[in-house]
Amino acid sequence: VACANVANLLLARAAARRKEFAVRAALGASRLRLVRQMLIESLLLSIAGGVLGFFFASWTVLLLSRVAHETVPRMNGVQLSGRVLIFNIAVSLFTGLLFGVIPALRSSQTNLQDTLKDSSSTTTDIGGKRLRGTLVVAEVAFSVALLVGAGLLVKSLVLLLSTDNGFDPNGVLTMELKFSRSRGRDEAELSRLLHQVLQAAQAQPGVQSATLSAALPGIPDGWQTDISAEGYRWEKKGEIINVDWSIVTPDYFETMKIPILRGRTFTRDEDERAQPVVVVDENLARRFWPNEEAVGKHIGYDSPTWHEIVGVVPAVRAFGSEAQPLIRIYTPMGRLPQRNAVLSIRSSTSDAKALTAGIANAVRQIDKDLPIAEVATFADILARESSTRRFNAMLFSIFAALALVLAVTGVYGVLAYSVSQRTHEVGIRMALGAGRRDVLRLFMGQGMRLVLCGIVIGLGGAFVLTRLMSSLLFGVSTTDAATFVVVAVGLILVGVFACYLPARRATRVDPLIALRYE
């Protein structure tokens, strides 16, 4: 888009200097010399722009590494790529050469007599006007494609962050506890230590509830098992079903605000004695007992013992995934105490991080050698999970905004140049009775034709290209009609503004001054 804009400026500049080059040629300048002069001028502009671009790119990479180092993996190691730099230098020089040589060749082929006899300070250049118009259409089309892409990503991000995943991460502080295997603790001692840690955390001021679990809800953890259901008639003999498996303490559902739909959670006694009970989600209940009450039924997993279902909870969706959640079961941690457990604390205040020091001290009083890692709020952890989408949306939006500014500049520049070239014509039209509204309509129509052509082409290109973005989107189709309509309407409004300013200037032309303009 930037190169098209530069090309437009170079073409307009060359068109305005056609009489100058005719004079130079008449005074003896050869065609080679004229071409060489224009190429040197355009290459100097390209090189100057490339140098400024290099410093701007260096500053931008530094800024991005500071802004996104916590959300984008290995962002601190990002540096300017030599290949990318060479590519951009080549594009800059190519633009300077191409759009320096085209007007140079056109100017050097000018009929000197016709050009010098022309009484106006400028000369007619129909081919140049068409080329400049084509470049403006291309700029608008590229801007539309980028804006559609940015719109899809932003809408996707908004839907992702507003989706109900079946739990509430706000106000929850989390930390990982890693009990060393080298200490030789058996399961009974490990279970006792875990219970002491949980009690100490729950006793801290500002703590509403606390729980221990093998993993956090909504984040894929790889814990799965095969289950069978008592009394269920399988279609195939020996058939089993694979489910997600969560190992938690009784306060898990209260801490994560996962409501108990039917039945209850575990009791302390069941957790400590590891009695064969289980809480299941509504997907399991619907799968095996669609027209019956699941509470009181039994399922088998990980052992020949049947486990009684004591409660049913809603299905928990994996954060950032559109896939339907697998069936999930919840079992007491007392039955399978974890050496690597996640301690989650729901704060009764707005600042969950303020609990960090008190909880850490309480844990160290129980075991001063117990490592505490990954202390963070649950909301921050989920924000990191969506960091790639955030970063993509931010970059796309920045690129789209820059492209839009360049496209608007291009439309404005072409129309402003046209107004300056046609000042004499405007004076004649107004002298013959044309009103200011007629002049405004003339130039607005000229500019908006370019804008509308660019929008139509851009929407067609976006319809094809956005299909490559499907892996980056959440809950949004690559051909989302609302996004396409909003971008099109927005571009039309911006185009009207870009066309109105130079068109309004044309309406203020004084016919007497305009007739003497050249």
C-alpha positions as MATLAB code, in Angstrom:
seq = 'VACANVANLLLARAAARRKEFAVRAALGASRLRLVRQMLIESLLLSIAGGVLGFFFASWTVLLLSRVAHETVPRMNGVQLSGRVLIFNIAVSLFTGLLFGVIPALRSSQTNLQDTLKDSSSTTTDIGGKRLRGTLVVAEVAFSVALLVGAGLLVKSLVLLLSTDNGFDPNGVLTMELKFSRSRGRDEAELSRLLHQVLQAAQAQPGVQSATLSAALPGIPDGWQTDISAEGYRWEKKGEIINVDWSIVTPDYFETMKIPILRGRTFTRDEDERAQPVVVVDENLARRFWPNEEAVGKHIGYDSPTWHEIVGVVPAVRAFGSEAQPLIRIYTPMGRLPQRNAVLSIRSSTSDAKALTAGIANAVRQIDKDLPIAEVATFADILARESSTRRFNAMLFSIFAALALVLAVTGVYGVLAYSVSQRTHEVGIRMALGAGRRDVLRLFMGQGMRLVLCGIVIGLGGAFVLTRLMSSLLFGVSTTDAATFVVVAVGLILVGVFACYLPARRATRVDPLIALRYE';
ca = [
       0.000    0.000    0.000;
       2.854    2.366    0.855;
       4.612    1.572   -2.413;
       1.408    2.255   -4.379;
       1.094    5.577   -2.590;
       4.691    6.535   -3.380;
       4.169    5.476   -6.981;
       1.114    7.717   -7.173;
       3.063   10.681   -5.875;
       5.921   10.053   -8.307;
       3.516    9.792  -11.250;
       1.683   12.967  -10.255;
       4.999   14.771   -9.794;
       6.222   13.618  -13.191;
       2.968   14.647  -14.894;
       3.288   18.133  -13.442;
       6.861   18.395  -14.830;
       6.204   17.277  -18.411;
       6.563   20.806  -19.754;
       9.804   21.213  -17.763;
      11.249   18.112  -19.426;
      10.065   19.326  -22.821;
      12.015   22.527  -22.246;
      15.100   20.555  -21.151;
      14.852   18.388  -24.260;
      14.452   21.458  -26.472;
      17.624   22.896  -24.929;
      19.570   19.760  -25.885;
      19.111   17.231  -23.075;
      19.199   13.685  -24.441;
      16.546   11.094  -23.648;
      19.074    9.095  -21.615;
      19.935   12.144  -19.556;
      16.269   12.886  -18.783;
      15.641    9.271  -17.765;
      18.787    9.254  -15.654;
      17.767   12.462  -13.851;
      14.329   11.115  -12.896;
      15.745    7.741  -11.846;
      18.337    9.384   -9.602;
      15.646   11.547   -7.990;
      13.295    8.617   -7.369;
      16.098    6.352   -6.102;
      17.262    9.040   -3.680;
      13.713    9.176   -2.312;
      13.606    5.367   -2.061;
      16.958    5.156   -0.281;
      16.026    7.943    2.138;
      12.749    6.195    2.872;
      14.530    2.862    3.279;
      17.006    4.312    5.802;
      14.205    5.902    7.830;
      12.253    2.640    7.573;
      15.235    0.689    8.916;
      15.445    2.874   12.035;
      11.680    2.750   12.446;
      11.730   -1.058   12.159;
      14.509   -1.320   14.758;
      12.523    0.850   17.151;
       9.319   -1.093   16.478;
      10.948   -4.486   17.160;
      12.339   -3.130   20.428;
       8.917   -1.784   21.396;
       7.163   -5.051   20.493;
       9.666   -7.108   22.500;
       8.923   -4.959   25.569;
       5.159   -4.953   25.119;
       4.709   -8.621   24.234;
       7.596  -10.382   26.004;
       5.215  -11.834   28.613;
       2.562  -12.964   26.142;
       4.490  -14.159   23.092;
       7.000  -17.004   23.579;
      10.661  -16.131   22.813;
       9.691  -12.552   21.907;
      12.835  -11.263   23.625;
      14.929  -13.110   21.048;
      13.260  -11.467   18.064;
      15.632   -9.362   15.967;
      15.559   -7.774   12.533;
      15.790  -10.556    9.968;
      18.435  -10.020    7.302;
      16.281  -11.679    4.655;
      13.230   -9.602    5.540;
      15.347   -6.447    5.557;
      16.851   -7.255    2.146;
      13.394   -8.018    0.765;
      12.023   -4.666    1.926;
      15.054   -2.771    0.587;
      14.573   -4.534   -2.742;
      10.869   -3.621   -2.798;
      11.689    0.012   -1.990;
      14.321    0.242   -4.730;
      12.085   -1.587   -7.200;
       9.273    0.883   -6.506;
      11.651    3.800   -7.000;
      13.029    2.323  -10.224;
       9.698    1.252  -11.697;
       7.771    4.419  -10.961;
      10.754    6.564  -11.757;
      11.431    4.954  -15.117;
       7.776    4.842  -16.292;
       7.198    8.611  -16.134;
      10.768    9.198  -17.305;
      10.172    7.162  -20.457;
       6.758    8.775  -20.984;
       8.172   12.276  -20.531;
      11.124   11.605  -22.806;
       8.727   10.474  -25.576;
       6.671   13.666  -25.414;
       6.058   15.546  -28.664;
       8.072   18.685  -27.948;
       6.165   20.970  -30.296;
       2.744   19.998  -28.913;
       3.925   20.262  -25.315;
       5.660   23.614  -25.769;
       2.725   25.060  -27.734;
       0.311   24.137  -24.923;
      -0.607   27.436  -23.242;
      -1.338   25.812  -19.899;
       1.311   25.249  -17.267;
       0.406   21.556  -17.273;
      -0.326   19.057  -19.992;
      -2.973   16.406  -20.430;
      -1.898   12.896  -19.454;
      -4.819   10.504  -19.839;
      -2.654    7.374  -19.401;
      -1.104    8.760  -16.226;
      -4.534    9.544  -14.766;
      -5.695    5.990  -15.391;
      -2.579    4.523  -13.820;
      -2.901    6.753  -10.752;
      -6.558    5.804  -10.442;
      -5.645    2.118  -10.688;
      -3.101    2.500   -7.894;
      -5.676    4.182   -5.651;
      -8.110    1.342   -6.309;
      -5.350   -1.141   -5.388;
      -4.610    0.756   -2.147;
      -8.250    0.736   -1.107;
      -8.587   -2.954   -2.011;
      -5.571   -3.935    0.104;
      -6.892   -1.814    2.973;
     -10.277   -3.544    2.797;
      -8.639   -6.978    2.943;
      -6.538   -5.991    5.980;
      -9.476   -4.337    7.737;
     -11.651   -7.421    7.219;
      -8.880   -9.612    8.618;
      -8.418   -7.311   11.610;
     -12.182   -7.144   12.158;
     -12.476  -10.936   12.173;
      -9.601  -11.296   14.649;
     -10.925   -8.607   16.994;
     -14.441  -10.051   16.914;
     -12.985  -13.511   17.510;
     -11.026  -12.221   20.519;
     -14.087  -10.503   21.992;
     -16.127  -13.711   21.653;
     -13.321  -15.761   23.178;
     -13.049  -13.534   26.237;
     -16.826  -13.339   26.710;
     -17.549  -17.057   26.290;
     -18.894  -18.854   29.358;
     -16.520  -21.772   29.880;
     -18.401  -23.113   32.887;
     -16.186  -21.568   35.608;
     -15.230  -18.115   36.911;
     -11.472  -17.317   36.920;
     -11.850  -13.804   38.354;
     -10.567  -13.291   41.891;
      -8.674  -16.603   42.022;
      -4.982  -16.809   42.942;
      -3.125  -19.975   41.888;
       0.252  -21.488   42.749;
       1.874  -24.804   41.991;
       3.147  -27.002   44.833;
       5.846  -29.506   43.931;
       6.507  -32.168   46.563;
       9.921  -33.762   45.944;
       9.993  -37.503   45.274;
      13.443  -37.715   46.878;
      11.938  -37.013   50.325;
      10.460  -40.505   50.272;
       6.958  -39.524   51.401;
       4.330  -42.235   51.093;
       0.759  -41.516   49.987;
      -0.537  -41.226   53.556;
       2.070  -38.591   54.500;
       1.571  -36.745   51.198;
      -2.203  -36.701   51.747;
      -1.704  -35.342   55.276;
       0.619  -32.553   54.065;
      -1.803  -31.590   51.305;
      -4.636  -31.387   53.810;
      -2.524  -29.207   56.145;
      -1.629  -26.863   53.283;
      -5.284  -26.557   52.313;
      -6.365  -25.853   55.893;
      -3.628  -23.231   56.320;
      -4.673  -21.490   53.106;
      -8.356  -21.490   54.074;
      -7.492  -19.959   57.465;
      -5.805  -16.884   55.945;
      -7.678  -13.576   56.185;
      -9.291  -12.529   52.910;
      -9.700  -16.123   51.680;
     -13.244  -17.035   50.668;
     -12.423  -20.641   49.726;
      -9.446  -22.730   48.648;
      -8.921  -25.997   46.809;
      -6.220  -28.338   45.559;
      -6.395  -29.959   42.152;
      -4.199  -31.776   39.687;
      -4.815  -29.036   37.115;
      -6.859  -25.909   36.492;
     -10.240  -26.058   34.733;
     -10.412  -24.979   31.109;
      -6.739  -25.737   30.404;
      -5.977  -29.071   28.670;
      -3.992  -31.216   31.101;
      -3.837  -34.643   29.460;
      -5.588  -36.380   32.385;
      -7.901  -38.949   30.815;
      -9.242  -42.379   31.679;
     -11.632  -45.041   30.370;
     -14.944  -45.617   32.130;
     -17.838  -48.000   31.993;
     -21.341  -47.522   33.389;
     -23.193  -49.954   35.611;
     -26.307  -51.345   33.966;
     -25.711  -49.535   30.673;
     -26.304  -51.657   27.590;
     -23.327  -51.128   25.298;
     -23.774  -51.518   21.589;
     -20.578  -53.588   21.495;
     -19.416  -56.057   24.107;
     -16.622  -54.674   26.289;
     -17.116  -51.146   24.944;
     -15.711  -48.309   27.055;
     -15.578  -44.541   26.697;
     -12.643  -42.151   27.164;
     -13.225  -39.120   29.432;
     -11.340  -36.201   30.943;
     -10.378  -36.788   34.551;
      -9.997  -34.164   37.292;
      -8.573  -34.927   40.740;
      -9.794  -32.312   43.216;
     -10.597  -31.556   46.855;
     -14.193  -30.958   48.025;
     -14.087  -27.124   47.806;
     -13.038  -27.188   44.152;
     -16.506  -26.444   42.793;
     -17.116  -23.576   45.234;
     -13.697  -22.042   44.517;
     -14.089  -22.252   40.729;
     -17.792  -21.307   40.944;
     -18.899  -24.438   39.143;
     -22.486  -24.961   40.342;
     -23.718  -28.322   41.615;
     -26.735  -29.082   39.415;
     -27.864  -32.174   41.286;
     -26.601  -34.012   44.329;
     -23.555  -32.719   46.226;
     -19.790  -32.480   46.230;
     -17.469  -34.734   48.196;
     -17.403  -34.623   51.979;
     -14.184  -34.242   53.954;
     -14.588  -37.802   55.150;
     -14.877  -39.146   51.589;
     -11.872  -37.141   50.504;
      -9.631  -38.311   53.332;
     -10.700  -41.958   53.300;
     -10.759  -42.121   49.525;
     -14.177  -43.724   49.434;
     -15.298  -44.731   45.940;
     -17.422  -41.692   45.029;
     -17.329  -39.467   41.984;
     -18.849  -36.230   40.658;
     -19.659  -36.218   36.938;
     -20.647  -33.565   34.444;
     -24.007  -33.311   32.722;
     -22.571  -34.748   29.494;
     -21.951  -38.077   31.223;
     -25.360  -38.066   32.872;
     -26.997  -37.306   29.529;
     -24.889  -39.937   27.756;
     -25.739  -42.879   30.021;
     -28.992  -41.930   31.766;
     -30.810  -39.419   29.535;
     -34.185  -39.954   31.163;
     -33.080  -40.942   34.663;
     -31.392  -39.401   37.675;
     -27.629  -40.003   37.495;
     -27.033  -39.405   41.215;
     -26.819  -42.759   42.933;
     -25.728  -44.596   39.781;
     -22.269  -46.169   39.483;
     -19.388  -45.993   37.022;
     -16.135  -47.937   36.885;
     -12.638  -46.652   36.059;
      -9.026  -47.274   36.995;
     -10.021  -50.276   39.128;
     -12.652  -53.011   39.265;
     -14.489  -51.088   42.029;
     -17.726  -49.288   41.186;
     -17.780  -45.596   42.110;
     -21.021  -43.994   43.231;
     -22.060  -40.738   41.523;
     -22.827  -38.213   44.282;
     -23.189  -35.036   42.177;
     -23.674  -33.634   38.687;
     -22.069  -30.362   37.509;
     -22.163  -28.399   34.215;
     -19.742  -29.269   31.418;
     -16.505  -27.258   31.507;
     -15.208  -26.131   28.130;
     -11.527  -25.893   27.276;
     -10.607  -22.203   27.153;
     -10.213  -20.950   23.591;
     -11.626  -24.104   21.995;
     -14.793  -24.360   19.947;
     -14.814  -28.157   20.250;
     -17.521  -29.736   22.355;
     -16.078  -30.663   25.765;
     -15.386  -34.301   26.499;
     -17.209  -36.021   29.314;
     -15.441  -35.155   32.586;
     -15.388  -36.898   35.954;
     -14.109  -35.540   39.267;
     -12.597  -37.751   41.975;
     -11.342  -36.895   45.506;
      -7.649  -36.061   45.829;
      -7.521  -38.067   49.051;
      -7.729  -41.184   46.899;
      -4.850  -40.101   44.634;
      -2.723  -37.460   46.417;
      -0.683  -35.443   43.884;
       2.997  -34.548   44.260;
       2.464  -31.712   41.783;
      -0.749  -29.995   42.845;
      -2.266  -26.599   42.075;
      -3.430  -24.559   45.067;
      -6.263  -22.205   44.062;
      -7.571  -19.529   46.437;
     -10.651  -17.409   45.831;
     -10.218  -14.017   47.409;
     -13.018  -12.208   49.209;
     -11.458   -8.894   48.065;
     -10.877   -7.458   44.610;
      -7.089   -7.948   44.742;
      -6.316  -11.672   44.773;
      -2.561  -11.063   44.411;
      -2.510   -9.421   47.836;
      -2.926  -12.913   49.347;
       0.358  -14.181   47.871;
       2.708  -13.395   50.760;
       0.370  -14.704   53.474;
      -0.368  -17.964   51.638;
       3.310  -18.552   50.805;
       4.336  -18.021   54.447;
       1.617  -20.376   55.651;
       2.756  -23.082   53.218;
       6.418  -22.694   54.245;
       5.517  -23.078   57.915;
       4.181  -26.517   57.065;
       7.171  -27.481   54.887;
       9.948  -24.907   54.502;
      11.484  -26.872   51.613;
       8.274  -27.085   49.572;
       8.848  -25.307   46.235;
       6.123  -22.854   45.221;
       6.040  -22.050   41.505;
       3.908  -20.226   38.926;
       2.207  -17.835   41.339;
      -0.378  -15.981   39.248;
      -4.036  -15.110   39.123;
      -6.190  -17.522   37.165;
      -7.330  -14.634   34.937;
      -3.682  -13.875   34.038;
      -3.078  -17.527   33.167;
      -6.052  -17.530   30.798;
      -4.861  -14.217   29.349;
      -1.563  -15.924   28.483;
      -3.530  -18.715   26.871;
      -5.142  -16.154   24.560;
      -1.929  -14.128   24.071;
      -1.350  -15.368   20.521;
      -4.827  -14.280   19.462;
      -4.359  -10.919   21.219;
      -1.014  -10.357   19.521;
      -2.335  -11.305   16.085;
      -5.349   -9.046   16.523;
      -3.131   -6.168   17.667;
      -0.707   -6.504   14.743;
      -3.467   -6.930   12.185;
      -5.259   -3.883   13.571;
      -2.091   -1.766   13.440;
      -1.373   -2.853    9.860;
      -4.980   -2.247    8.833;
      -4.995    1.225   10.435;
      -1.753    2.159    8.647;
      -3.100    0.835    5.357;
      -6.316    2.810    5.846;
      -4.384    6.030    6.520;
      -2.249    5.450    3.412;
      -5.288    4.654    1.263;
      -7.137    7.758    2.466;
      -4.002    9.789    1.782;
      -3.855    8.300   -1.694;
      -7.492    9.128   -2.453;
      -7.078   12.638   -1.083;
      -3.821   13.166   -2.990;
      -5.215   12.052   -6.341;
      -8.339   14.176   -5.973;
      -6.422   17.197   -4.681;
      -4.048   16.923   -7.646;
      -7.008   16.618  -10.006;
      -8.566   19.775   -8.520;
      -5.330   21.712   -8.988;
      -5.000   20.471  -12.579;
      -8.596   21.328  -13.445;
      -8.853   24.743  -11.829;
      -9.199   26.426  -15.237;
     -11.900   23.919  -16.235;
     -13.780   24.575  -12.988;
     -13.682   28.309  -13.700;
     -15.168   27.765  -17.174;
     -17.897   25.465  -15.789;
     -18.854   27.987  -13.123;
     -18.745   30.861  -15.633;
     -21.183   28.877  -17.807;
     -23.621   28.466  -14.917;
     -22.461   25.417  -12.934;
     -23.256   25.770   -9.221;
     -21.049   24.848   -6.289;
     -23.127   21.712   -5.746;
     -22.465   20.641   -9.342;
     -18.717   21.088   -8.903;
     -18.822   19.248   -5.577;
     -20.752   16.376   -7.185;
     -18.247   16.247  -10.075;
     -15.184   15.721   -7.922;
     -16.926   13.649   -5.237;
     -18.140   11.317   -7.974;
     -14.628   11.031   -9.422;
     -13.119   10.109   -6.066;
     -15.910    7.828   -4.856;
     -15.812    5.806   -8.077;
     -12.223    4.872   -7.214;
     -13.126    4.125   -3.598;
     -16.126    1.953   -4.491;
     -14.137   -0.003   -7.089;
     -11.446   -0.626   -4.483;
     -14.028   -1.734   -1.898;
     -15.665   -4.208   -4.284;
     -12.315   -5.699   -5.337;
     -11.077   -5.718   -1.729;
     -14.174   -7.508   -0.437;
     -13.791  -10.132   -3.151;
     -10.135  -10.621   -2.278;
     -10.902  -10.724    1.452;
     -13.601  -13.354    0.848;
     -10.915  -15.631   -0.620;
      -7.912  -14.740    1.544;
      -9.603  -14.833    4.953;
     -10.201  -18.563    4.490;
      -6.501  -18.939    5.336;
      -7.247  -17.422    8.765;
      -9.645  -20.094    9.993;
      -7.124  -21.506   12.504;
      -6.777  -18.053   14.121;
     -10.486  -17.485   14.683;
     -12.846  -18.450   17.497;
     -16.606  -18.470   17.058;
     -16.426  -16.417   13.846;
     -16.787  -17.534   10.249;
     -14.104  -16.424    7.776;
     -16.951  -14.945    5.728;
     -18.708  -13.214    8.628;
     -21.231  -10.945    6.904;
     -21.363   -8.360    9.706;
     -17.606   -7.760    9.543;
     -17.657   -7.383    5.758;
     -20.585   -4.939    5.912;
     -19.044   -2.843    8.714;
     -15.713   -2.593    6.862;
     -17.434   -1.652    3.592;
     -19.624    1.017    5.225;
     -16.663    2.335    7.222;
     -14.515    2.618    4.081;
     -17.327    4.427    2.256;
     -17.624    6.977    5.068;
     -13.857    7.480    5.222;
     -13.766    7.732    1.428;
     -16.475   10.399    1.472;
     -14.426   12.404    3.962;
     -11.228   12.025    1.897;
     -13.042   13.141   -1.265;
     -15.000   15.951    0.337;
     -12.030   18.063    1.424;
     -10.476   18.610   -2.038;
     -13.920   18.705   -3.682;
     -14.997   21.479   -1.314;
     -11.841   23.387   -2.215;
     -12.892   23.187   -5.871;
     -16.266   24.786   -5.059;
     -14.475   27.817   -3.618;
     -12.745   28.651   -6.881;
     -13.413   32.195   -8.048;
     -14.344   31.945  -11.780;
     -12.541   35.212  -12.645;
      -9.326   34.068  -10.973;
      -9.667   30.573  -12.421;
     -10.066   31.865  -15.971;
      -6.809   33.783  -15.569;
      -5.189   30.805  -13.742;
      -2.963   29.718  -16.622;
];
